[in-house]
mmCIF file of C-alpha atoms in Angstrom:
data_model
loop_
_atom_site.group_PDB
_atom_site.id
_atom_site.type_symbol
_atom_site.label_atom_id
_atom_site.label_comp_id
_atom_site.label_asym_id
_atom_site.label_seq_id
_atom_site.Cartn_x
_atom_site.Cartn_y
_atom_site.Cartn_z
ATOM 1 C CA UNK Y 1 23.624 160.316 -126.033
ATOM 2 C CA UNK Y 2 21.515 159.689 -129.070
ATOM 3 C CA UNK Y 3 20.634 156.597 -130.473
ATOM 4 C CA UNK Y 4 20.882 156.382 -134.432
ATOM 5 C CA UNK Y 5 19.972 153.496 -137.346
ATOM 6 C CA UNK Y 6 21.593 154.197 -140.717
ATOM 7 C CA UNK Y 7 20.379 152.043 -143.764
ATOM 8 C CA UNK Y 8 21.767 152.303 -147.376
ATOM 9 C CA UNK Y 9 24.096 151.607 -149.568
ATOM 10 C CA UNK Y 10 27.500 150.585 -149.824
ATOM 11 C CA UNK Y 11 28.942 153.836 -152.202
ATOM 12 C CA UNK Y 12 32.664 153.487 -151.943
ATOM 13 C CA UNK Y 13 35.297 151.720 -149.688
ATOM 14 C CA UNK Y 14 38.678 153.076 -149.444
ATOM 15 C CA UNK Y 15 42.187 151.656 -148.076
ATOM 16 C CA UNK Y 16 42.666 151.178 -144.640
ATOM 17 C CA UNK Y 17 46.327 152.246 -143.300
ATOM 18 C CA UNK Y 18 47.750 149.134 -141.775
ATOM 19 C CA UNK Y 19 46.049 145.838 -140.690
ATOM 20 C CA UNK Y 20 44.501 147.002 -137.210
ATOM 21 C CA UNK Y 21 43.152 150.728 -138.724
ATOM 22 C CA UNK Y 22 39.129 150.915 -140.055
ATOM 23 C CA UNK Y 23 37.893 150.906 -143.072
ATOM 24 C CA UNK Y 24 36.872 153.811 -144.450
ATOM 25 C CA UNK Y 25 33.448 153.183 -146.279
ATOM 26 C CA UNK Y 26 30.754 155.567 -147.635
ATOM 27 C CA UNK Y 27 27.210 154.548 -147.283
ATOM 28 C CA UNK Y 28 24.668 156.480 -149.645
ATOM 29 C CA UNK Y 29 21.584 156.870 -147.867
ATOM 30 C CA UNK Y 30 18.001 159.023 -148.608
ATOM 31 C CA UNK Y 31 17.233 162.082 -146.697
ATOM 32 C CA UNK Y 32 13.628 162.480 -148.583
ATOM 33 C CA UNK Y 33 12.567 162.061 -151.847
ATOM 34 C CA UNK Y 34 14.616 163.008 -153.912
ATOM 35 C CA UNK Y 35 17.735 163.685 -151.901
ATOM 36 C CA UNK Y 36 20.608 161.271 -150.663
ATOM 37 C CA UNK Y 37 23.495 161.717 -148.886
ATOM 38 C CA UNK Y 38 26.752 160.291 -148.711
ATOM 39 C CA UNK Y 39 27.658 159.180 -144.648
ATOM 40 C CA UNK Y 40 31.263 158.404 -143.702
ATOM 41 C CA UNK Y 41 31.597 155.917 -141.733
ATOM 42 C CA UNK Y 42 34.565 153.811 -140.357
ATOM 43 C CA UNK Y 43 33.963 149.421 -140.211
ATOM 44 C CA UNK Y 44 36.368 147.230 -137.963
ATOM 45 C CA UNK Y 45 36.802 143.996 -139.100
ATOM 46 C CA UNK Y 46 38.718 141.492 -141.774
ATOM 47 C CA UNK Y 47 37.413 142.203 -145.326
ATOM 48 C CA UNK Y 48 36.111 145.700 -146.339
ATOM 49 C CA UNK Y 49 32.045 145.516 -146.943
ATOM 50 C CA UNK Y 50 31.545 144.922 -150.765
ATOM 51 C CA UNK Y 51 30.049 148.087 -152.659
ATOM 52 C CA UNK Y 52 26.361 148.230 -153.785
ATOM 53 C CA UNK Y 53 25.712 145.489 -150.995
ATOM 54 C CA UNK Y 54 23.227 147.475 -148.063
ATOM 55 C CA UNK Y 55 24.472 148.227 -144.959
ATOM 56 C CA UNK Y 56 22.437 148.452 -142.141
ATOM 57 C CA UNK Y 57 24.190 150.113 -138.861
ATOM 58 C CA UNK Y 58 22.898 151.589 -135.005
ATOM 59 C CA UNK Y 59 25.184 153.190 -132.339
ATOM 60 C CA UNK Y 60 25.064 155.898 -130.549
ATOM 61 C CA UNK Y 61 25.812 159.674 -131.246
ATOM 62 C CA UNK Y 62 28.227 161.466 -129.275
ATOM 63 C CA UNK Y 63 30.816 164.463 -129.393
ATOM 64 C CA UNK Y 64 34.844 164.453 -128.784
ATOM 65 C CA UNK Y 65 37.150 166.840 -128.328
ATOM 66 C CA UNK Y 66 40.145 167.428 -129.930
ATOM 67 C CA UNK Y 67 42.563 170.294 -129.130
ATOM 68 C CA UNK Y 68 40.031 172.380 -127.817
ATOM 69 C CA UNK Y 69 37.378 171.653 -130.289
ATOM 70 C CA UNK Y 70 34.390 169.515 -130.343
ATOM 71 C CA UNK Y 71 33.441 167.038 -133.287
ATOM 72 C CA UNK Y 72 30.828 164.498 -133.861
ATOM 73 C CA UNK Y 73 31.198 161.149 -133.558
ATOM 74 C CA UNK Y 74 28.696 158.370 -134.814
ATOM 75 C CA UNK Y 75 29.614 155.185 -132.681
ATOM 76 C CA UNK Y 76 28.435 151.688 -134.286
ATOM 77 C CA UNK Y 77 27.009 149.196 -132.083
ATOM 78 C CA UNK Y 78 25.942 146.828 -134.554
ATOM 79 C CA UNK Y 79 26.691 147.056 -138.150
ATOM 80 C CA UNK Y 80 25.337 144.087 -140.695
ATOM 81 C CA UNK Y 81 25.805 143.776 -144.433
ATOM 82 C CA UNK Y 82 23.503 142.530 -146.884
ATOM 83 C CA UNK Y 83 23.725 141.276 -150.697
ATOM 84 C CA UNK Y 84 21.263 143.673 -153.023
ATOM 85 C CA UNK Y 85 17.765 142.014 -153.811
ATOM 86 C CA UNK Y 86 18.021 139.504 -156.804
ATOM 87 C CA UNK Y 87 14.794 142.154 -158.194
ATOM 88 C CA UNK Y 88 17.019 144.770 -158.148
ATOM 89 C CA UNK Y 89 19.654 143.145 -160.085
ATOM 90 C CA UNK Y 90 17.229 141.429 -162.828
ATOM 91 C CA UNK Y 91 15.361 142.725 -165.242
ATOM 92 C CA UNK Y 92 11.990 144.521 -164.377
ATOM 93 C CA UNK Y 93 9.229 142.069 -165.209
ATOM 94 C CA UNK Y 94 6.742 143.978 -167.518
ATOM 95 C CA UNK Y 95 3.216 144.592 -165.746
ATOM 96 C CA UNK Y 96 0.580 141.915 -167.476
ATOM 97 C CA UNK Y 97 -3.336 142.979 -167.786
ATOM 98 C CA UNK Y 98 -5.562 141.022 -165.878
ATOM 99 C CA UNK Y 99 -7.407 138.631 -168.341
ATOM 100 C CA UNK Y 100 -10.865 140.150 -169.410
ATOM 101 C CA UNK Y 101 -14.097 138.221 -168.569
ATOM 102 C CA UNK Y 102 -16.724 137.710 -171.031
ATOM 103 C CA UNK Y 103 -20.771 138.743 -170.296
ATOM 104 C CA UNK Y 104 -21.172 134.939 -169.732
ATOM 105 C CA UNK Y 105 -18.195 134.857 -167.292
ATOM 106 C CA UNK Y 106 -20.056 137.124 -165.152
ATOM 107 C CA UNK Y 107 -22.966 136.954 -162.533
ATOM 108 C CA UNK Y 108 -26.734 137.583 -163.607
ATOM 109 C CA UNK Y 109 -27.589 141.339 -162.879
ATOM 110 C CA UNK Y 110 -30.625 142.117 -160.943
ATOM 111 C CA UNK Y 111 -33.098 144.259 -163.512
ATOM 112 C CA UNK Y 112 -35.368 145.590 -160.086
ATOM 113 C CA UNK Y 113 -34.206 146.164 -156.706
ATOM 114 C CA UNK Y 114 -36.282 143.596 -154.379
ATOM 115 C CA UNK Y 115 -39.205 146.160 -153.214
ATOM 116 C CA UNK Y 116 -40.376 145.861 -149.609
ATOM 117 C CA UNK Y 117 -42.377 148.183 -147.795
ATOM 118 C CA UNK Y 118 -41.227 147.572 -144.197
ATOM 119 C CA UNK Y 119 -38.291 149.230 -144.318
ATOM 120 C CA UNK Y 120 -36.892 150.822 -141.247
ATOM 121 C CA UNK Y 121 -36.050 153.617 -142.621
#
């Protein structure tokens, strides 16, 4: 078995088909740069994961069978949900200039290097 860590984003939950079933959530995650991908994956538990918060999830990757075919099968050992950044949801703050410094702000400048004639080198 493989071991697997899934991080993203909370794209869509749908309705789960009686109190004891999964539910069925899609977590939109990035593949490279410019690519993302949408995972299915199925959550246990009381209230469905809310959308746009991230989900961060590890199991195991394994196969079944099912009459006389083999699927895959992402198993969750540990799943945990967590609220979107307040920077993400607030405006971007706009990038400020560092103050200039006047001549006088800065340090005398050396006119001659110091000379000296035992140099090593």
């Amino acid at each position: 078995m493989n071991n697997f860590n899934l991080c993203g984003r909370v794209a869509e939950v749908g309705q789960r088909r009686n109190d004891k079933a999964p539910w069925p959530v899609l977590i939109e995650t990035e593949l490279g740069r410019d690519k993302t991908a949408l995972v299915p994956v199925e959550i246990f538990g009381p209230e469905a994961p809310p959308v746009g918060w991230i989900a961060v999830i590890s199991g195991t990757l394994d196969s079944r069978e099912w009459q006389g075919r083999r699927y895959l099968q992402l198993v969750a050992k540990s799943r945990e949900f967590l609220p979107p950044p307040a920077q993400a949801q607030a405006q971007p703050q706009h990038y400020r200039q560092p103050p200039r410094y006047s001549e006088a702000d800065q340090p005398p400048r050396r006119s001659n290097p110091p000379e000296d004639d035992n140099m090593p080198f």
